[in-house]
Amino acid sequence: MASILAVDFGSVRTRVVLIDVVDGAYRLVARADGRTTDGFPVYDLEVGLNRVLRDLSRLTGRKLMEETGQIITPERPDRSGVDIFAVTASIGRPVRAVIVGLVPDVSIASAIRASNGTYIDEVATISLDDGRTEEERLNTLLLSNPDIIYLTGGTENGAENAVLRFAELIRLAVTLIKPENRRPSIIYTGNSALVEAIKAMFDGLTTVFIGENVRPSIETEHLENARLQLANAFDRYKENRHRSFAVLSEMSQTGIMPTAQGYTLIADYLGKITQAGVAVVDVGSASSTLAISFGQDVVSAIRTDVGLGHSAPQLLNTIGADAVRYWLPMYISEDELQNYVLNKSLRPATIPMTLRELYIEHGLLRAGIRRMLVDANPTWEHQSLALTHIIMAGAALTGTGSPGYDALLILDALQPTGVTTLHADPYGLVSAMGAIATQEP
């Protein structure tokens, strides 16, 4: 058993938790949080991290950092440092991805489901029956400006030539992208017979992540390893685009894991051990996550246009004014709604100052969660789900100041049936546990 330090970088807040063994079991020892310093005037994540770590050291009397800023690992005999340092992040723009596969309803559908655990903006898909010429497909790859190209297709002992043709097209696109440090990473989760050929094709051009075949047969779907490779690609993307993340990734045993993937892993785990309905909902400033499991595969929706701060204008554009008015006890004009969300995007850390603003904020919150529910499964729009456990995360759902009001918000939005136990996670423990699980199951 090991001591654990976990950090989550949100768009507004940076949260850190210290977990250690007490009387033979893991316990939350201390936690701290502060403003994320990614933007003006600092533009350096490490400044905010150092502040919260100093607060944590004052609370615990435990030295966590060297004078150089390095996290002390492993834990030393004098109890300074920790054994595991884990980092999750939801900050920054989503990863732009082009998904390339053979059949939209088979390999591409599986790739999209695998990517639901990561902050990915699916900018284009390419398939055998998309009606494009080779030149049009090449233009799609180039003009989409992807950070990741996700290639999949072919069951085990199945199609090879079609997958190789797509791989050659992707190779041509990658060679045309300049400068070289802007070339997208490649993820391959198709027919395993082609793994060596794919590696050789992109050797020296860009980074390739190889995962297990997401569709080894038409009837079988394997997503877990693909999600791991997507997390690795997310980690590399963050390292390349942000100096602070490059430094943190080197110190962390888990790399930089998407916060949403931590939630998805925990929802999947709890659903399988309880064989009951489990939902994890996180509404943030720039992005939001909904993960639901009924004991089988987890279903998730991650929206980078659903948020109550940076993404508030996109949220209103996505759901429409009527979806917000549905939850309000008074009439509100579209102009007033637009003014409110634009002000929120400019000052995402502000809180509602009047009862009217509070109604608007929580109307946006409920409508945004309903939209994610429909995204996860369109048939759930008019159903009451039998959820035995709901975990709420994010300041919007856990920071109202009243646990009863938190409960009313999530019950309004999800409208579960039966007996439901509600859990609030104001400290970011759930995403931390998801990240830690890969190192300390």
CSV table of C-alpha atoms in Angstrom, one decimal:
chain,number,residue,atom,x,y,z
A,1,MET,CA,0.0,0.0,0.0
A,2,ALA,CA,1.3,3.4,-1.0
A,3,SER,CA,0.8,7.1,-0.2
A,4,ILE,CA,-0.8,9.0,-3.1
A,5,LEU,CA,-0.9,12.6,-4.2
A,6,ALA,CA,-3.5,13.3,-6.9
A,7,VAL,CA,-3.9,16.6,-8.7
A,8,ASP,CA,-6.8,17.6,-11.0
A,9,PHE,CA,-6.5,20.7,-13.2
A,10,GLY,CA,-9.9,22.2,-14.0
A,11,SER,CA,-10.5,25.2,-16.2
A,12,VAL,CA,-11.1,27.4,-13.0
A,13,ARG,CA,-9.8,25.4,-10.0
A,14,THR,CA,-6.8,23.2,-9.3
A,15,ARG,CA,-7.6,20.6,-6.7
A,16,VAL,CA,-5.1,18.3,-4.9
A,17,VAL,CA,-5.8,15.4,-2.5
A,18,LEU,CA,-3.4,13.5,-0.3
A,19,ILE,CA,-4.4,9.8,0.3
A,20,ASP,CA,-2.5,7.6,2.7
A,21,VAL,CA,-2.9,4.4,4.7
A,22,VAL,CA,-4.5,4.8,8.1
A,23,ASP,CA,-5.2,1.7,10.3
A,24,GLY,CA,-4.7,-0.5,7.3
A,25,ALA,CA,-7.1,1.3,4.9
A,26,TYR,CA,-6.8,4.1,2.5
A,27,ARG,CA,-8.1,7.5,3.8
A,28,LEU,CA,-8.3,11.0,2.6
A,29,VAL,CA,-5.7,12.7,4.8
A,30,ALA,CA,-5.9,16.3,3.5
A,31,ARG,CA,-7.0,18.3,0.5
A,32,ALA,CA,-6.5,21.8,-0.9
A,33,ASP,CA,-7.6,23.8,-3.9
A,34,GLY,CA,-6.9,27.1,-5.6
A,35,ARG,CA,-7.2,29.0,-8.9
A,36,THR,CA,-5.9,27.4,-12.0
A,37,THR,CA,-3.1,29.6,-13.3
A,38,ASP,CA,-3.2,28.6,-17.0
A,39,GLY,CA,-4.4,32.0,-18.2
A,40,PHE,CA,-3.7,35.7,-17.8
A,41,PRO,CA,-1.6,37.0,-16.1
A,42,VAL,CA,0.5,33.9,-15.2
A,43,TYR,CA,0.1,31.4,-18.0
A,44,ASP,CA,1.9,28.7,-16.0
A,45,LEU,CA,0.1,25.8,-14.4
A,46,GLU,CA,2.9,25.1,-12.0
A,47,VAL,CA,2.4,28.4,-10.2
A,48,GLY,CA,-1.1,27.4,-9.1
A,49,LEU,CA,0.0,23.9,-8.3
A,50,ASN,CA,2.9,25.1,-6.1
A,51,ARG,CA,0.4,27.3,-4.2
A,52,VAL,CA,-2.0,24.4,-3.4
A,53,LEU,CA,0.9,22.1,-2.5
A,54,ARG,CA,2.2,24.7,-0.1
A,55,ASP,CA,-1.2,24.9,1.5
A,56,LEU,CA,-1.3,21.1,1.7
A,57,SER,CA,2.2,21.0,3.3
A,58,ARG,CA,1.1,23.5,5.9
A,59,LEU,CA,-2.0,21.4,6.7
A,60,THR,CA,-0.1,18.1,7.1
A,61,GLY,CA,3.4,19.2,8.1
A,62,ARG,CA,4.6,17.0,5.3
A,63,LYS,CA,7.2,18.1,2.7
A,64,LEU,CA,5.9,17.3,-0.8
A,65,MET,CA,8.2,19.2,-3.1
A,66,GLU,CA,11.9,19.7,-3.6
A,67,GLU,CA,13.3,23.2,-3.8
A,68,THR,CA,13.5,22.7,-7.5
A,69,GLY,CA,9.7,22.2,-7.7
A,70,GLN,CA,10.0,18.4,-8.3
A,71,ILE,CA,7.4,16.2,-6.4
A,72,ILE,CA,9.3,14.0,-4.0
A,73,THR,CA,8.8,10.3,-5.0
A,74,PRO,CA,9.0,7.7,-3.6
A,75,GLU,CA,8.1,8.5,0.0
A,76,ARG,CA,11.1,8.9,2.3
A,77,PRO,CA,11.7,7.4,5.8
A,78,ASP,CA,11.0,10.9,7.3
A,79,ARG,CA,7.5,10.8,5.7
A,80,SER,CA,8.3,13.5,3.2
A,81,GLY,CA,7.1,12.9,-0.4
A,82,VAL,CA,4.6,10.3,-1.7
A,83,ASP,CA,4.8,6.9,-3.5
A,84,ILE,CA,2.4,7.8,-6.3
A,85,PHE,CA,1.8,11.1,-8.0
A,86,ALA,CA,-1.2,11.2,-10.3
A,87,VAL,CA,-2.4,14.0,-12.6
A,88,THR,CA,-5.8,14.4,-14.3
A,89,ALA,CA,-6.9,17.4,-16.4
A,90,SER,CA,-9.9,18.8,-18.1
A,91,ILE,CA,-8.3,22.1,-19.0
A,92,GLY,CA,-7.7,23.4,-22.5
A,93,ARG,CA,-9.4,22.8,-25.8
A,94,PRO,CA,-10.4,19.2,-26.8
A,95,VAL,CA,-8.2,17.0,-28.9
A,96,ARG,CA,-9.2,17.2,-32.6
A,97,ALA,CA,-9.6,13.7,-34.1
A,98,VAL,CA,-10.3,12.2,-37.5
A,99,ILE,CA,-11.7,8.7,-37.2
A,100,VAL,CA,-10.9,6.4,-40.1
A,101,GLY,CA,-12.5,2.9,-40.4
A,102,LEU,CA,-14.1,0.5,-42.8
A,103,VAL,CA,-17.8,0.5,-41.8
A,104,PRO,CA,-19.6,3.3,-40.0
A,105,ASP,CA,-21.9,1.0,-38.0
A,106,VAL,CA,-19.1,-1.4,-36.9
A,107,SER,CA,-15.5,-0.3,-36.6
A,108,ILE,CA,-16.2,3.5,-36.6
A,109,ALA,CA,-19.0,3.2,-34.1
A,110,SER,CA,-16.8,1.2,-31.8
A,111,ALA,CA,-14.0,3.8,-32.1
A,112,ILE,CA,-16.4,6.6,-31.3
A,113,ARG,CA,-17.6,4.7,-28.2
A,114,ALA,CA,-14.0,4.2,-27.1
A,115,SER,CA,-13.3,7.9,-27.5
A,116,ASN,CA,-16.2,8.9,-25.3
A,117,GLY,CA,-13.9,8.7,-22.3
A,118,THR,CA,-11.6,11.4,-23.5
A,119,TYR,CA,-12.0,15.1,-24.4
A,120,ILE,CA,-12.1,14.5,-28.1
A,121,ASP,CA,-13.7,16.7,-30.8
A,122,GLU,CA,-14.6,14.3,-33.6
A,123,VAL,CA,-14.0,16.7,-36.6
A,124,ALA,CA,-14.4,14.1,-39.4
A,125,THR,CA,-14.9,10.4,-40.2
A,126,ILE,CA,-13.7,8.5,-43.2
A,127,SER,CA,-15.1,5.2,-44.3
A,128,LEU,CA,-15.3,2.9,-47.4
A,129,ASP,CA,-18.8,4.1,-48.2
A,130,ASP,CA,-18.5,7.8,-47.5
A,131,GLY,CA,-18.8,8.7,-51.2
A,132,ARG,CA,-15.5,10.6,-51.3
A,133,THR,CA,-12.7,10.2,-53.8
A,134,GLU,CA,-9.1,9.5,-52.6
A,135,GLU,CA,-8.3,13.2,-53.2
A,136,GLU,CA,-11.3,14.3,-51.2
A,137,ARG,CA,-10.3,12.0,-48.3
A,138,LEU,CA,-6.7,13.4,-48.3
A,139,ASN,CA,-8.1,16.9,-48.2
A,140,THR,CA,-10.3,15.9,-45.3
A,141,LEU,CA,-7.3,14.7,-43.4
A,142,LEU,CA,-5.3,17.8,-44.1
A,143,LEU,CA,-8.0,20.5,-43.7
A,144,SER,CA,-9.4,19.0,-40.5
A,145,ASN,CA,-6.1,19.9,-38.7
A,146,PRO,CA,-6.3,16.9,-36.5
A,147,ASP,CA,-4.3,16.2,-33.3
A,148,ILE,CA,-5.0,12.5,-33.6
A,149,ILE,CA,-5.9,10.2,-36.5
A,150,TYR,CA,-7.6,7.1,-35.2
A,151,LEU,CA,-7.5,4.2,-37.6
A,152,THR,CA,-9.5,1.0,-37.0
A,153,GLY,CA,-11.2,-1.7,-39.0
A,154,GLY,CA,-10.9,-5.3,-39.9
A,155,THR,CA,-11.9,-8.2,-37.7
A,156,GLU,CA,-9.3,-10.7,-36.6
A,157,ASN,CA,-8.4,-12.8,-39.7
A,158,GLY,CA,-10.5,-10.3,-41.6
A,159,ALA,CA,-10.0,-7.4,-44.0
A,160,GLU,CA,-6.4,-6.3,-44.6
A,161,ASN,CA,-6.1,-4.6,-48.0
A,162,ALA,CA,-8.7,-2.0,-47.3
A,163,VAL,CA,-7.1,-1.1,-43.9
A,164,LEU,CA,-3.7,-0.8,-45.5
A,165,ARG,CA,-5.0,1.5,-48.2
A,166,PHE,CA,-6.4,3.8,-45.6
A,167,ALA,CA,-3.1,3.6,-43.7
A,168,GLU,CA,-1.1,4.6,-46.8
A,169,LEU,CA,-3.5,7.5,-47.3
A,170,ILE,CA,-2.9,8.6,-43.7
A,171,ARG,CA,0.8,8.3,-44.1
A,172,LEU,CA,0.7,10.6,-47.2
A,173,ALA,CA,-1.3,13.1,-45.2
A,174,VAL,CA,1.1,13.0,-42.3
A,175,THR,CA,4.2,13.6,-44.5
A,176,LEU,CA,2.5,16.7,-46.0
A,177,ILE,CA,1.9,18.3,-42.6
A,178,LYS,CA,4.5,20.9,-41.6
A,179,PRO,CA,6.2,21.6,-39.3
A,180,GLU,CA,6.9,18.1,-38.0
A,181,ASN,CA,6.0,18.9,-34.4
A,182,ARG,CA,2.4,19.6,-35.6
A,183,ARG,CA,2.0,16.1,-37.1
A,184,PRO,CA,-0.9,14.2,-35.5
A,185,SER,CA,-0.4,11.0,-33.5
A,186,ILE,CA,-1.8,7.8,-34.9
A,187,ILE,CA,-3.9,5.4,-32.9
A,188,TYR,CA,-4.5,1.9,-34.4
A,189,THR,CA,-7.0,-0.6,-33.0
A,190,GLY,CA,-7.8,-2.8,-36.0
A,191,ASN,CA,-6.8,-6.2,-37.3
A,192,SER,CA,-3.9,-7.3,-35.2
A,193,ALA,CA,-2.3,-9.0,-38.2
A,194,LEU,CA,-1.4,-5.6,-39.5
A,195,VAL,CA,0.3,-4.2,-36.4
A,196,GLU,CA,3.9,-4.6,-37.6
A,197,ALA,CA,3.0,-3.1,-41.0
A,198,ILE,CA,1.4,-0.1,-39.4
A,199,LYS,CA,4.4,0.5,-37.1
A,200,ALA,CA,6.8,0.3,-40.0
A,201,MET,CA,4.7,2.6,-42.2
A,202,PHE,CA,4.8,5.5,-39.6
A,203,ASP,CA,8.3,4.8,-38.2
A,204,GLY,CA,10.2,8.1,-38.1
A,205,LEU,CA,7.1,10.1,-39.1
A,206,THR,CA,5.0,10.4,-35.9
A,207,THR,CA,4.1,8.7,-32.7
A,208,VAL,CA,1.9,5.5,-33.1
A,209,PHE,CA,-0.2,4.0,-30.3
A,210,ILE,CA,-1.2,0.4,-30.9
A,211,GLY,CA,-4.2,-1.1,-29.1
A,212,GLU,CA,-6.2,-4.3,-29.2
A,213,ASN,CA,-8.7,-4.7,-32.0
A,214,VAL,CA,-11.9,-2.9,-30.9
A,215,ARG,CA,-14.0,-5.4,-33.0
A,216,PRO,CA,-12.2,-8.8,-33.1
A,217,SER,CA,-15.5,-10.1,-34.5
A,218,ILE,CA,-18.7,-8.5,-35.7
A,219,GLU,CA,-20.5,-9.6,-32.4
A,220,THR,CA,-17.6,-8.7,-30.0
A,221,GLU,CA,-16.4,-5.3,-28.9
A,222,HIS,CA,-13.3,-4.6,-26.8
A,223,LEU,CA,-13.0,-0.9,-25.7
A,224,GLU,CA,-10.8,-0.8,-22.6
A,225,ASN,CA,-7.4,-1.0,-24.3
A,226,ALA,CA,-8.5,1.5,-26.9
A,227,ARG,CA,-9.4,3.9,-24.1
A,228,LEU,CA,-6.0,3.4,-22.6
A,229,GLN,CA,-4.3,4.3,-25.9
A,230,LEU,CA,-6.5,7.4,-26.3
A,231,ALA,CA,-5.4,8.5,-22.8
A,232,ASN,CA,-1.8,8.0,-23.8
A,233,ALA,CA,-2.4,10.1,-26.9
A,234,PHE,CA,-4.1,12.7,-24.8
A,235,ASP,CA,-1.1,12.7,-22.5
A,236,ARG,CA,1.3,13.3,-25.4
A,237,TYR,CA,-0.9,16.0,-26.9
A,238,LYS,CA,-0.9,17.9,-23.6
A,239,GLU,CA,2.9,17.5,-23.3
A,240,ASN,CA,3.5,18.9,-26.8
A,241,ARG,CA,1.2,21.8,-26.4
A,242,HIS,CA,2.0,22.9,-22.9
A,243,ARG,CA,5.4,23.1,-21.2
A,244,SER,CA,3.9,22.7,-17.7
A,245,PHE,CA,2.2,19.4,-18.7
A,246,ALA,CA,5.4,18.1,-20.1
A,247,VAL,CA,7.1,18.6,-16.8
A,248,LEU,CA,4.2,17.2,-14.8
A,249,SER,CA,3.9,14.1,-17.1
A,250,GLU,CA,7.5,13.2,-16.4
A,251,MET,CA,6.9,13.4,-12.6
A,252,SER,CA,3.6,11.5,-12.7
A,253,GLN,CA,3.4,7.7,-12.9
A,254,THR,CA,0.0,7.9,-14.7
A,255,GLY,CA,1.0,10.6,-17.2
A,256,ILE,CA,-1.8,13.2,-17.8
A,257,MET,CA,-5.1,11.3,-17.7
A,258,PRO,CA,-8.3,13.0,-18.9
A,259,THR,CA,-10.5,13.8,-15.9
A,260,ALA,CA,-13.5,12.3,-17.7
A,261,GLN,CA,-11.7,9.0,-18.1
A,262,GLY,CA,-11.3,8.8,-14.3
A,263,TYR,CA,-15.0,9.2,-13.9
A,264,THR,CA,-15.8,6.6,-16.6
A,265,LEU,CA,-13.5,4.0,-15.0
A,266,ILE,CA,-15.2,4.5,-11.6
A,267,ALA,CA,-18.7,4.3,-13.1
A,268,ASP,CA,-17.7,1.1,-14.9
A,269,TYR,CA,-16.2,-0.4,-11.8
A,270,LEU,CA,-19.1,0.4,-9.5
A,271,GLY,CA,-21.7,-0.7,-12.0
A,272,LYS,CA,-20.0,-4.1,-12.4
A,273,ILE,CA,-19.5,-4.8,-8.7
A,274,THR,CA,-23.0,-3.7,-7.8
A,275,GLN,CA,-24.8,-4.9,-10.9
A,276,ALA,CA,-27.0,-1.9,-10.6
A,277,GLY,CA,-27.5,1.5,-12.1
A,278,VAL,CA,-24.6,3.9,-11.3
A,279,ALA,CA,-24.2,7.5,-12.7
A,280,VAL,CA,-21.4,9.9,-12.4
A,281,VAL,CA,-22.1,13.5,-13.4
A,282,ASP,CA,-19.5,16.3,-13.5
A,283,VAL,CA,-20.5,19.8,-14.7
A,284,GLY,CA,-17.5,22.1,-15.1
A,285,SER,CA,-16.7,25.5,-16.5
A,286,ALA,CA,-15.6,24.4,-19.9
A,287,SER,CA,-16.7,20.7,-20.2
A,288,SER,CA,-19.0,18.2,-18.6
A,289,THR,CA,-19.1,14.5,-18.3
A,290,LEU,CA,-21.9,11.9,-17.8
A,291,ALA,CA,-21.1,8.3,-17.3
A,292,ILE,CA,-23.7,5.6,-16.6
A,293,SER,CA,-23.4,1.9,-16.1
A,294,PHE,CA,-26.0,-0.7,-15.5
A,295,GLY,CA,-23.5,-3.5,-14.8
A,296,GLN,CA,-22.4,-4.0,-18.4
A,297,ASP,CA,-20.4,-1.6,-20.5
A,298,VAL,CA,-20.4,2.0,-19.4
A,299,VAL,CA,-22.2,4.6,-21.5
A,300,SER,CA,-20.8,8.1,-21.4
A,301,ALA,CA,-21.2,11.5,-22.9
A,302,ILE,CA,-18.4,14.1,-22.8
A,303,ARG,CA,-19.3,17.6,-24.0
A,304,THR,CA,-16.8,20.4,-24.4
A,305,ASP,CA,-19.7,22.7,-25.3
A,306,VAL,CA,-21.6,22.0,-22.0
A,307,GLY,CA,-20.2,24.1,-19.2
A,308,LEU,CA,-21.3,27.0,-16.9
A,309,GLY,CA,-18.3,29.2,-17.4
A,310,HIS,CA,-16.0,29.2,-20.4
A,311,SER,CA,-18.5,27.2,-22.5
A,312,ALA,CA,-21.7,28.9,-21.3
A,313,PRO,CA,-22.4,30.6,-24.7
A,314,GLN,CA,-21.9,27.3,-26.6
A,315,LEU,CA,-24.2,25.5,-24.0
A,316,LEU,CA,-27.0,28.0,-24.8
A,317,ASN,CA,-26.5,27.6,-28.5
A,318,THR,CA,-26.5,23.8,-28.2
A,319,ILE,CA,-29.7,23.5,-26.0
A,320,GLY,CA,-31.6,26.6,-27.1
A,321,ALA,CA,-33.4,29.1,-24.9
A,322,ASP,CA,-36.6,27.1,-24.6
A,323,ALA,CA,-34.7,24.2,-22.9
A,324,VAL,CA,-33.6,26.7,-20.2
A,325,ARG,CA,-37.0,28.4,-19.9
A,326,TYR,CA,-38.5,25.0,-19.1
A,327,TRP,CA,-36.8,25.1,-15.7
A,328,LEU,CA,-37.5,28.8,-14.8
A,329,PRO,CA,-40.4,30.1,-12.7
A,330,MET,CA,-40.4,33.4,-14.7
A,331,TYR,CA,-40.2,34.5,-18.3
A,332,ILE,CA,-36.8,35.5,-19.6
A,333,SER,CA,-35.9,36.9,-23.0
A,334,GLU,CA,-33.3,35.4,-25.3
A,335,ASP,CA,-31.3,38.6,-25.1
A,336,GLU,CA,-31.0,38.4,-21.3
A,337,LEU,CA,-29.9,34.8,-21.5
A,338,GLN,CA,-27.3,35.7,-24.1
A,339,ASN,CA,-26.0,38.5,-21.9
A,340,TYR,CA,-25.8,36.2,-18.9
A,341,VAL,CA,-23.8,33.4,-20.7
A,342,LEU,CA,-21.5,35.9,-22.4
A,343,ASN,CA,-20.7,37.5,-19.0
A,344,LYS,CA,-20.1,34.0,-17.5
A,345,SER,CA,-17.6,33.1,-20.3
A,346,LEU,CA,-15.7,36.3,-19.6
A,347,ARG,CA,-15.7,35.8,-15.8
A,348,PRO,CA,-16.1,32.0,-15.4
A,349,ALA,CA,-15.3,32.1,-11.6
A,350,THR,CA,-18.1,34.4,-10.7
A,351,ILE,CA,-21.2,33.1,-8.9
A,352,PRO,CA,-24.9,34.2,-9.2
A,353,MET,CA,-25.5,37.4,-7.2
A,354,THR,CA,-29.3,37.5,-7.3
A,355,LEU,CA,-32.1,35.0,-7.1
A,356,ARG,CA,-32.9,35.6,-10.8
A,357,GLU,CA,-29.3,34.8,-11.8
A,358,LEU,CA,-29.4,31.7,-9.6
A,359,TYR,CA,-32.5,30.5,-11.4
A,360,ILE,CA,-30.8,31.1,-14.8
A,361,GLU,CA,-27.6,29.3,-13.8
A,362,HIS,CA,-29.5,26.2,-12.5
A,363,GLY,CA,-31.8,26.2,-15.6
A,364,LEU,CA,-28.7,26.0,-17.8
A,365,LEU,CA,-27.3,23.3,-15.5
A,366,ARG,CA,-30.4,21.1,-15.7
A,367,ALA,CA,-30.8,21.5,-19.4
A,368,GLY,CA,-27.2,20.7,-20.0
A,369,ILE,CA,-27.4,17.5,-18.1
A,370,ARG,CA,-30.5,16.5,-19.9
A,371,ARG,CA,-28.7,17.1,-23.2
A,372,MET,CA,-25.8,14.8,-22.1
A,373,LEU,CA,-28.3,12.2,-21.1
A,374,VAL,CA,-29.8,12.2,-24.6
A,375,ASP,CA,-26.4,12.1,-26.1
A,376,ALA,CA,-25.4,9.0,-24.1
A,377,ASN,CA,-28.6,7.2,-25.2
A,378,PRO,CA,-31.4,8.9,-27.2
A,379,THR,CA,-33.9,6.4,-25.8
A,380,TRP,CA,-33.4,7.8,-22.3
A,381,GLU,CA,-35.0,11.1,-23.0
A,382,HIS,CA,-38.4,9.9,-22.0
A,383,GLN,CA,-37.4,7.2,-19.6
A,384,SER,CA,-36.9,7.2,-15.8
A,385,LEU,CA,-33.7,5.3,-15.1
A,386,ALA,CA,-33.3,3.0,-12.2
A,387,LEU,CA,-30.2,4.5,-10.7
A,388,THR,CA,-29.2,3.2,-7.3
A,389,HIS,CA,-26.2,5.5,-7.0
A,390,ILE,CA,-25.5,9.0,-8.4
A,391,ILE,CA,-22.2,10.6,-7.8
A,392,MET,CA,-22.1,14.4,-8.3
A,393,ALA,CA,-18.9,16.3,-9.1
A,394,GLY,CA,-18.0,19.8,-10.0
A,395,ALA,CA,-18.7,23.1,-8.2
A,396,ALA,CA,-22.0,23.6,-10.0
A,397,LEU,CA,-23.5,20.4,-8.5
A,398,THR,CA,-21.6,20.3,-5.1
A,399,GLY,CA,-21.0,24.0,-4.3
A,400,THR,CA,-24.5,25.5,-3.8
A,401,GLY,CA,-24.0,25.6,-0.1
A,402,SER,CA,-26.9,23.3,0.6
A,403,PRO,CA,-26.7,19.5,0.2
A,404,GLY,CA,-30.5,19.4,-0.2
A,405,TYR,CA,-30.4,21.8,-3.1
A,406,ASP,CA,-27.6,19.8,-4.7
A,407,ALA,CA,-29.8,16.8,-4.5
A,408,LEU,CA,-32.8,18.6,-6.0
A,409,LEU,CA,-30.7,19.8,-9.0
A,410,ILE,CA,-29.4,16.3,-9.9
A,411,LEU,CA,-32.8,14.6,-9.3
A,412,ASP,CA,-34.5,17.2,-11.6
A,413,ALA,CA,-32.0,16.7,-14.3
A,414,LEU,CA,-31.8,12.8,-14.3
A,415,GLN,CA,-35.2,12.0,-12.8
A,416,PRO,CA,-34.3,8.5,-11.6
A,417,THR,CA,-36.9,6.0,-10.4
A,418,GLY,CA,-36.7,3.9,-7.3
A,419,VAL,CA,-34.4,4.4,-4.3
A,420,THR,CA,-31.3,6.4,-5.1
A,421,THR,CA,-28.3,7.1,-2.9
A,422,LEU,CA,-26.7,10.4,-3.8
A,423,HIS,CA,-22.9,11.0,-3.3
A,424,ALA,CA,-21.2,14.4,-3.5
A,425,ASP,CA,-17.6,14.7,-4.6
A,426,PRO,CA,-16.6,18.3,-4.0
A,427,TYR,CA,-12.9,17.5,-3.7
A,428,GLY,CA,-12.3,15.6,-7.0
A,429,LEU,CA,-11.7,12.2,-5.3
A,430,VAL,CA,-13.5,10.2,-7.9
A,431,SER,CA,-11.4,11.3,-10.9
A,432,ALA,CA,-8.3,10.8,-8.7
A,433,MET,CA,-9.3,7.3,-7.9
A,434,GLY,CA,-9.9,6.5,-11.5
A,435,ALA,CA,-6.3,7.7,-12.3
A,436,ILE,CA,-4.8,5.9,-9.4
A,437,ALA,CA,-6.6,2.6,-10.2
A,438,THR,CA,-4.2,2.1,-13.2
A,439,GLN,CA,-1.3,2.0,-10.7
A,440,GLU,CA,-2.8,0.8,-7.4
A,441,PRO,CA,-5.9,-1.3,-8.1
